[in-house]
CSV table of C-alpha atoms in Angstrom, one decimal:
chain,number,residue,atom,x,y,z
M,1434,UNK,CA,12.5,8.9,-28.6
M,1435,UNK,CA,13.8,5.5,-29.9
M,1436,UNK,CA,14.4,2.5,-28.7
M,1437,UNK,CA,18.2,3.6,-28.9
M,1438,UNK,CA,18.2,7.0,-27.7
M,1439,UNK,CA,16.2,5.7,-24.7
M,1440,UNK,CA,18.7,3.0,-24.2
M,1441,UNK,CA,21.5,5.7,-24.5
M,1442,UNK,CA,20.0,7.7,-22.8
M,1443,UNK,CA,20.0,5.0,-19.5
M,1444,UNK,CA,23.0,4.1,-19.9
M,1445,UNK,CA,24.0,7.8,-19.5
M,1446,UNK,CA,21.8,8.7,-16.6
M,1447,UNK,CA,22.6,4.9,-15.2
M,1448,UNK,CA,24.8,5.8,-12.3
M,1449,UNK,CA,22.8,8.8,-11.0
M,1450,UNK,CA,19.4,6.5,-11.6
M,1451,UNK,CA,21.7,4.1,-9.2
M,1452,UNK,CA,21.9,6.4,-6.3
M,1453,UNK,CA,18.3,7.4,-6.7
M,1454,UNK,CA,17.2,3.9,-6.2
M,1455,UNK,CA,19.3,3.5,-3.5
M,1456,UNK,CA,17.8,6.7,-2.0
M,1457,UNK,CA,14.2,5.3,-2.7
M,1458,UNK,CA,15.6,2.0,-1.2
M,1459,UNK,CA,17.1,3.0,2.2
M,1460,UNK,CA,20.5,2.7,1.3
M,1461,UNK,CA,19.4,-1.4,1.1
M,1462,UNK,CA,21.5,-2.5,-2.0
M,1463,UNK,CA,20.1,-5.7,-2.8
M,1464,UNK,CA,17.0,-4.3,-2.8
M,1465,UNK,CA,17.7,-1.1,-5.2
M,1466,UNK,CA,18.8,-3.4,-7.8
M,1467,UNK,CA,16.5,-5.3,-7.9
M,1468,UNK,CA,14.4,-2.0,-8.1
M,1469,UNK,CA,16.3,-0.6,-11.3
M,1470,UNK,CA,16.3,-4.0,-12.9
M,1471,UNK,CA,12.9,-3.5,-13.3
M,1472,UNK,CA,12.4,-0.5,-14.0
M,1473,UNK,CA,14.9,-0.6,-16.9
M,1474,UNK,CA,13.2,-3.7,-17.8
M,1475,UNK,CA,9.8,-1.7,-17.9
M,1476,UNK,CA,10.9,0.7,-20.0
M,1477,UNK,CA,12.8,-1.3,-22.5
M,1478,UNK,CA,10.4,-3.4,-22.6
M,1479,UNK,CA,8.2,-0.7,-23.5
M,1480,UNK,CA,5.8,-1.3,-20.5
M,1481,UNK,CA,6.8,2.5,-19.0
M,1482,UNK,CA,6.9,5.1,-22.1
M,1483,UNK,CA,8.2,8.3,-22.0
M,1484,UNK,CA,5.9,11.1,-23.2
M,1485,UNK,CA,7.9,13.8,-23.4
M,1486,UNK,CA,6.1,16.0,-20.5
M,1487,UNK,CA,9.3,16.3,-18.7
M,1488,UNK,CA,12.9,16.0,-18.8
M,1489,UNK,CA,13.9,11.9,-19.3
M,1490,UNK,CA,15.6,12.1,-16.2
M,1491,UNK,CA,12.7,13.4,-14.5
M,1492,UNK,CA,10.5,10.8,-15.8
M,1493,UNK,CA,13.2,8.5,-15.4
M,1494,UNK,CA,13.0,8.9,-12.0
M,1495,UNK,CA,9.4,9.0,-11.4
M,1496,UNK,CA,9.7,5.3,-12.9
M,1497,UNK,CA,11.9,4.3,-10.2
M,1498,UNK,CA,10.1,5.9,-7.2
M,1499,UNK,CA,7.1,4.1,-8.6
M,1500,UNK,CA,9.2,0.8,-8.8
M,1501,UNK,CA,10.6,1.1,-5.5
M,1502,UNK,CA,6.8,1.8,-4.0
M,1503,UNK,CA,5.3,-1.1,-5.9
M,1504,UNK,CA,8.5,-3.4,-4.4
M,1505,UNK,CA,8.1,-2.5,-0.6
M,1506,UNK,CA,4.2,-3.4,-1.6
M,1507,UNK,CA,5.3,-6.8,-3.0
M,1508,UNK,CA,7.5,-7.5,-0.1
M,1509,UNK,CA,5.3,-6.4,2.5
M,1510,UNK,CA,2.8,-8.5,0.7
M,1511,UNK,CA,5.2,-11.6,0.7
M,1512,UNK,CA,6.1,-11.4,4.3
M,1513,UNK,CA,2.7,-11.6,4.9
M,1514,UNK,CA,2.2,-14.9,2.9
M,1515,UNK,CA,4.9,-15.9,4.5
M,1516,UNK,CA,8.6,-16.6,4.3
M,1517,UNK,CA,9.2,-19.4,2.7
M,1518,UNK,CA,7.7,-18.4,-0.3
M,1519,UNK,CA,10.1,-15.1,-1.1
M,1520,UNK,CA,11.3,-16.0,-4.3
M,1521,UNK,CA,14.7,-16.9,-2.9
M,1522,UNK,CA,16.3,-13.2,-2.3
M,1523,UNK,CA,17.2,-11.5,0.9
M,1524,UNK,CA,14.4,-9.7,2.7
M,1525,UNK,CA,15.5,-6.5,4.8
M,1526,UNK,CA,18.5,-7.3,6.7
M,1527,UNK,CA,21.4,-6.9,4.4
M,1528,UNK,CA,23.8,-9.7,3.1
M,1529,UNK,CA,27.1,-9.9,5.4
M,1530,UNK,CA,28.6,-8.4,2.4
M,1531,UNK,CA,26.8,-4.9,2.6
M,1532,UNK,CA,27.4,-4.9,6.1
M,1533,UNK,CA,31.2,-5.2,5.8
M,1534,UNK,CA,31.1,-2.5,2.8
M,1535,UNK,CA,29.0,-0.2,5.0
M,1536,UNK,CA,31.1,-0.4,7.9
M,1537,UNK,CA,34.2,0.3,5.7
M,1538,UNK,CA,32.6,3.5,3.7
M,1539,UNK,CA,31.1,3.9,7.3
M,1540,UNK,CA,29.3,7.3,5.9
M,1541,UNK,CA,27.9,8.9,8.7
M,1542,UNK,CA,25.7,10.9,6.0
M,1543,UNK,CA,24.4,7.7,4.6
M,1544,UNK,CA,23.0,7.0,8.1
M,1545,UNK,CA,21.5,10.5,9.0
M,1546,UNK,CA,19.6,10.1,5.6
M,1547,UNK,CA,18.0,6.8,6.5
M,1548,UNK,CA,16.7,8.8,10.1
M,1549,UNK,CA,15.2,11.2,8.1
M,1550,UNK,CA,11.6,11.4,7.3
M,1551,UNK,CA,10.8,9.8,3.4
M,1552,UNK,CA,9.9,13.0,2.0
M,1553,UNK,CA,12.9,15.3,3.2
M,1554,UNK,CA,15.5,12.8,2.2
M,1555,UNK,CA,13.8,12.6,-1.1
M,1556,UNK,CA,14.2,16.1,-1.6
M,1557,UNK,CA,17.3,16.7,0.1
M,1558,UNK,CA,18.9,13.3,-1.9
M,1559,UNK,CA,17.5,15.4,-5.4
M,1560,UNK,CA,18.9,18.8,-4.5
M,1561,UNK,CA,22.1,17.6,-3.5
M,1562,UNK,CA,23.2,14.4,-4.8
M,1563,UNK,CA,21.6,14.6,-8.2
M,1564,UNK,CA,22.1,18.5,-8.0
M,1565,UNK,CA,18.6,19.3,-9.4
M,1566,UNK,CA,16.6,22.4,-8.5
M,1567,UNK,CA,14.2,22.3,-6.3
M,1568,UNK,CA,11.2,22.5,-9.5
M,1569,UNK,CA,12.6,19.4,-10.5
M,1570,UNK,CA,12.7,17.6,-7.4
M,1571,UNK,CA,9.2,18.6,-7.1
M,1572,UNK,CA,8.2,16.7,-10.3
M,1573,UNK,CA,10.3,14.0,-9.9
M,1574,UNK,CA,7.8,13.6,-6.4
M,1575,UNK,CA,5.0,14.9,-8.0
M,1576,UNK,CA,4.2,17.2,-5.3
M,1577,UNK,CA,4.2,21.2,-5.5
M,1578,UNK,CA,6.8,23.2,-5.5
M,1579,UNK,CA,5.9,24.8,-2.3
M,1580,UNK,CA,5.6,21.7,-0.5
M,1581,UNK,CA,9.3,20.3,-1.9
M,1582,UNK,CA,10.6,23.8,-0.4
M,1583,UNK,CA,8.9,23.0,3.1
M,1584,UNK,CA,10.6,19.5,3.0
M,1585,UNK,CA,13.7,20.9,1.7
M,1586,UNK,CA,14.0,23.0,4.9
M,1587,UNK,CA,12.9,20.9,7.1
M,1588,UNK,CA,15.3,18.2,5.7
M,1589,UNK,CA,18.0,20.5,6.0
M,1590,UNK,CA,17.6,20.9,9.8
M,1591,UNK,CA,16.9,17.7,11.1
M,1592,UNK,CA,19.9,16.4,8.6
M,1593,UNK,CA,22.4,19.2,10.6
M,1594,UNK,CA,21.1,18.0,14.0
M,1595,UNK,CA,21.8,14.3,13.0
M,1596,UNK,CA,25.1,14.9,11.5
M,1597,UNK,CA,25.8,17.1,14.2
M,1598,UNK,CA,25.0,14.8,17.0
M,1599,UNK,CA,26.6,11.7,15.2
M,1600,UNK,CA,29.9,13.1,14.1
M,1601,UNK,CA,30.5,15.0,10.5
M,1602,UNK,CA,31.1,12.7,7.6
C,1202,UNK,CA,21.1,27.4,8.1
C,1203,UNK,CA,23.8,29.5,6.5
C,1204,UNK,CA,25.4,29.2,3.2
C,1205,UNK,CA,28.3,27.7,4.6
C,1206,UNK,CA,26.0,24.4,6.0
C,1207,UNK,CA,24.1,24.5,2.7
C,1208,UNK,CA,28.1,24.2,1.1
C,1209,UNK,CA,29.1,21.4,3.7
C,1210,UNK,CA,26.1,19.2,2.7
C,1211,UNK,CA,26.6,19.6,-0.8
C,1212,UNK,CA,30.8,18.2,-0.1
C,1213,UNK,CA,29.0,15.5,1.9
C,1214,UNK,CA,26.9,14.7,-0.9
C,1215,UNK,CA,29.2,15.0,-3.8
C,1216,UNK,CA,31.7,12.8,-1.4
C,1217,UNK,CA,28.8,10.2,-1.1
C,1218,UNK,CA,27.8,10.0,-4.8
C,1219,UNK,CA,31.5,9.7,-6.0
C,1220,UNK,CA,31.7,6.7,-3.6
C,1221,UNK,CA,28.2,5.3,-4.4
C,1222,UNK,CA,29.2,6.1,-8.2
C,1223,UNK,CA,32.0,4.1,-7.8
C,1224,UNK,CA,30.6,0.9,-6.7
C,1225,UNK,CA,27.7,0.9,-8.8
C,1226,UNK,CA,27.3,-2.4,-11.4
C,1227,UNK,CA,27.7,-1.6,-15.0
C,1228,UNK,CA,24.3,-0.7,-17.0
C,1229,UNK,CA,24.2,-4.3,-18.9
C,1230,UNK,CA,25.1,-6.3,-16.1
C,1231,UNK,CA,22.2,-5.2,-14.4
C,1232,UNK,CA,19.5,-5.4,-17.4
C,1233,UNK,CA,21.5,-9.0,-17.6
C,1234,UNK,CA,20.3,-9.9,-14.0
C,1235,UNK,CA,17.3,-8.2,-14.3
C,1236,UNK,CA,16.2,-10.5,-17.4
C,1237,UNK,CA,17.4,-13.6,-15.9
C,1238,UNK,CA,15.6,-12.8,-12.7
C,1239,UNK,CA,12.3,-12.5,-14.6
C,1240,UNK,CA,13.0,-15.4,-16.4
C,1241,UNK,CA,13.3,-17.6,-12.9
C,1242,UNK,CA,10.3,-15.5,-11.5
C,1243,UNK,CA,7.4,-16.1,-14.4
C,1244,UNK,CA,7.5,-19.7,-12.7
C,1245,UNK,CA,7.7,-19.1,-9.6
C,1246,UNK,CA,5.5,-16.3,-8.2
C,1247,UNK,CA,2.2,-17.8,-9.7
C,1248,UNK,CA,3.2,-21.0,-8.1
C,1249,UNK,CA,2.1,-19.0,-4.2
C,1250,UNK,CA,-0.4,-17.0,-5.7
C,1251,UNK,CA,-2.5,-20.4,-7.3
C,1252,UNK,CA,-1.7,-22.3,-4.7
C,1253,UNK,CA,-3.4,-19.7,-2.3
C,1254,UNK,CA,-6.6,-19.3,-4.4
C,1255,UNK,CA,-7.1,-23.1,-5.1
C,1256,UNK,CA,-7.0,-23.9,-1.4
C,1257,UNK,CA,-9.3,-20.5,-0.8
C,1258,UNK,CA,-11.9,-22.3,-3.5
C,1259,UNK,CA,-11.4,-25.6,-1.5
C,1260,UNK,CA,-12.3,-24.5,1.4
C,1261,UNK,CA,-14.7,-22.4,0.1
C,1262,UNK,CA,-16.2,-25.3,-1.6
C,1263,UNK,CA,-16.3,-28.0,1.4
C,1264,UNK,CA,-17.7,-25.2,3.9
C,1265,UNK,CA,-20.8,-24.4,1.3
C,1266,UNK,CA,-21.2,-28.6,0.8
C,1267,UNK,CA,-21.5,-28.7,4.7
C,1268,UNK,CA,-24.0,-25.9,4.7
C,1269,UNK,CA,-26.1,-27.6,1.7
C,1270,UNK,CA,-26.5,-31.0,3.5
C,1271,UNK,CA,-27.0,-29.7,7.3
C,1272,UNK,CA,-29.9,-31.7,8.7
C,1273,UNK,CA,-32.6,-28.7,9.3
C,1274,UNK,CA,-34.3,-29.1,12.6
C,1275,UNK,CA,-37.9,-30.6,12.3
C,1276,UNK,CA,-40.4,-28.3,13.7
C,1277,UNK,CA,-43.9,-29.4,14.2
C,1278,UNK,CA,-46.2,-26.7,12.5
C,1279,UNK,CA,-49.5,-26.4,13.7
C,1280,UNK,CA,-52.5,-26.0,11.2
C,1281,UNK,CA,-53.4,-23.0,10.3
C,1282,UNK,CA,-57.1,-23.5,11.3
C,1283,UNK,CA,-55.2,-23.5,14.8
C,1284,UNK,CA,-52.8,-20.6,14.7
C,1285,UNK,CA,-53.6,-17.1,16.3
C,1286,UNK,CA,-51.6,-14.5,16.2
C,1287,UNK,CA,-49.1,-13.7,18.9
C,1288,UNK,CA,-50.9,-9.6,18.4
C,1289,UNK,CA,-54.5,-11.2,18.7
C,1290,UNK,CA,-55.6,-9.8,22.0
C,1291,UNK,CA,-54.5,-6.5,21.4
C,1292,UNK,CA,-57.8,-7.0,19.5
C,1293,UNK,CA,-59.9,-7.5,21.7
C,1294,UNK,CA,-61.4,-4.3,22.7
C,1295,UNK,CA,-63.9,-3.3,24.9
C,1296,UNK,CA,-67.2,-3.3,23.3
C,1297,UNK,CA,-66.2,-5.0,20.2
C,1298,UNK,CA,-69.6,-7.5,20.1
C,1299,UNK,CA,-71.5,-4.3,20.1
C,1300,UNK,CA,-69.2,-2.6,17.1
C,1301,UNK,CA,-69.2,-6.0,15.0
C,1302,UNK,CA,-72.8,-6.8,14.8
C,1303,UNK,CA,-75.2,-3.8,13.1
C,1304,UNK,CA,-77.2,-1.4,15.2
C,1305,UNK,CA,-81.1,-2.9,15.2
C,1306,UNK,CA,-83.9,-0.9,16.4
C,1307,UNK,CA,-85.6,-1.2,19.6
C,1308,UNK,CA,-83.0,-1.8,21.8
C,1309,UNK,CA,-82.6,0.0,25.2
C,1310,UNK,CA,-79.3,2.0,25.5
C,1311,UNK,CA,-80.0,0.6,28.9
C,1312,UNK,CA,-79.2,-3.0,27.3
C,1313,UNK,CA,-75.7,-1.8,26.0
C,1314,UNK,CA,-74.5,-1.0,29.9
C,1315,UNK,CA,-75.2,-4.8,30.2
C,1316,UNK,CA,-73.7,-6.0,27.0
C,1317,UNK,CA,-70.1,-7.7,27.6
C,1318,UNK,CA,-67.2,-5.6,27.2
C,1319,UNK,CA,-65.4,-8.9,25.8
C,1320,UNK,CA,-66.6,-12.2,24.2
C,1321,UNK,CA,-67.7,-14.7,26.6
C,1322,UNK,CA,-64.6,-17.1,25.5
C,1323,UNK,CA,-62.6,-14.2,26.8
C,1324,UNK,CA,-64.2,-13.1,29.9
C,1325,UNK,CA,-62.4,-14.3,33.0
C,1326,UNK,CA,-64.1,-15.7,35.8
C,1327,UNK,CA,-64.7,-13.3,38.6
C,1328,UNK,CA,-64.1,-14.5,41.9
């Protein structure tokens, strides 16, 4: 691919690579952008190349999981050094802002998710929200196929029982 | 789960992304931030990380300087003409004046039941 079929190509995928990282991110919005700044920044910087084993989205995605983990690392690793050396943004709790956008969107959805186990909403975010099959959640989390459909159920389940027990959205 | 669940999540879900879709920054704006963030962040970050490691050689420095110049307790060591093993006695067996020096003819074995069992340095009185 090229420089601008890649960039094309992001631009396309940008609002479903959006949710993903929020997905990846807890629903913490500050935090998933920050996420897909860098991983757009990684691959258009050519520091994350595409190989053409998958689908771009797939590999798209991959990035950004990958991005997400290496950020909670970072910030786990900051807290530990300590506070006043964060490089100046928000750490977990989310800006006044968020909070007043939550609370007006007030999905009940959005808050079952974030219960749920990292795995199942994973899988349960890629089936339904990015409407992929089940295969292609399972490469995007590099993890069998068998195992995505175990989490898939599972996910399924625990998301009724939380929806059920906190209202439907 | 029937069908009909699997249909209600996927209404939740399609509800969720048009919101989430609707909110979400524009592609350049956030490549925009994104370079401008790294741009603030290739100071800063090393500044904590250097900062960490110069103190750790620091310290690491003055502790081994301390260790270096520590006054080592004088011990007065005996000479070695002087020095006997803590193990030495388990040396001396019974009968070893017999066993060191070489058999010579003409003795009694009569005269070995009245050789010492240990050296005469050795021997305790007997009361």
């Amino acid at each position: 691919m090229t420089d601008d079929e890649i960039q094309r190509s992001l631009v396309e995928l940008h609002p479903a690579s959006a949710g993903w990282a929020l997905s990846c991110c807890r629903w913490e919005r500050e935090e998933a952008e920050e996420v897909l700044q860098v991983a757009y920044l990684k691959i258009l910087d050519g520091r994350a190349r595409f190989g053409g084993r998958s689908s771009f989205r797939t590999w798209l995605f991959g990035v950004i999981r990958r991005t997400a983990a290496e950020h909670r690392r970072g910030r786990w690793l900051r807290s530990i050094v300590g506070p006043q050396w964060r490089d100046g943004h928000p750490g977990p709790p989310p800006s006044p802002e968020t909070r007043l956008n939550e609370a007006q969107s007030g999905h009940a959805l959005r808050t079952a998710l974030q219960g749920l186990p990292a795995r199942q909403r994973e899988v349960l975010h890629l089936v339904f929200y990015q409407e992929m099959t089940l295969d292609e959640a399972a490469r995007v989390l590099g993890i069998s196929l068998g195992s995505a459909r175990t989490h898939y159920h599972r996910g399924k389940i625990a998301l009724q029982r939380r929806l059920g027990r906190e209202g439907k959205p | 789960m029937t069908p009909e669940d699997d249909r209600d999540l996927a209404a939740a879900f399609a509800e969720l992304r048009r919101e989430e879709e609707a909110r979400t920054p524009p592609f350049d704006q956030i490549v925009r931030r994104g370079r401008a963030r790294t741009a603030h962040l290739s100071i800063l970050p090393a500044c904590p990380l250097w900062l960490a490691v110069a103190v750790a050689l620091a310290v690491l420095g003055v502790w081994l300087g301390t260790r270096v110049r520590e006054p080592r307790p004088s011990t007065a060591v005996p000479p070695l003409a002087e020095w006997r093993s803590p193990t030495g006695f388990l040396l001396a067996t019974p009968g070893r004046d017999l066993l060191a020096s070489p058999p010579a003819w003409g003795r009694s074995v009569l005269d070995l039941r009245e050789m010492p069992l240990t050296s005469p340095s050795e021997r305790r009185p007997s009361s």
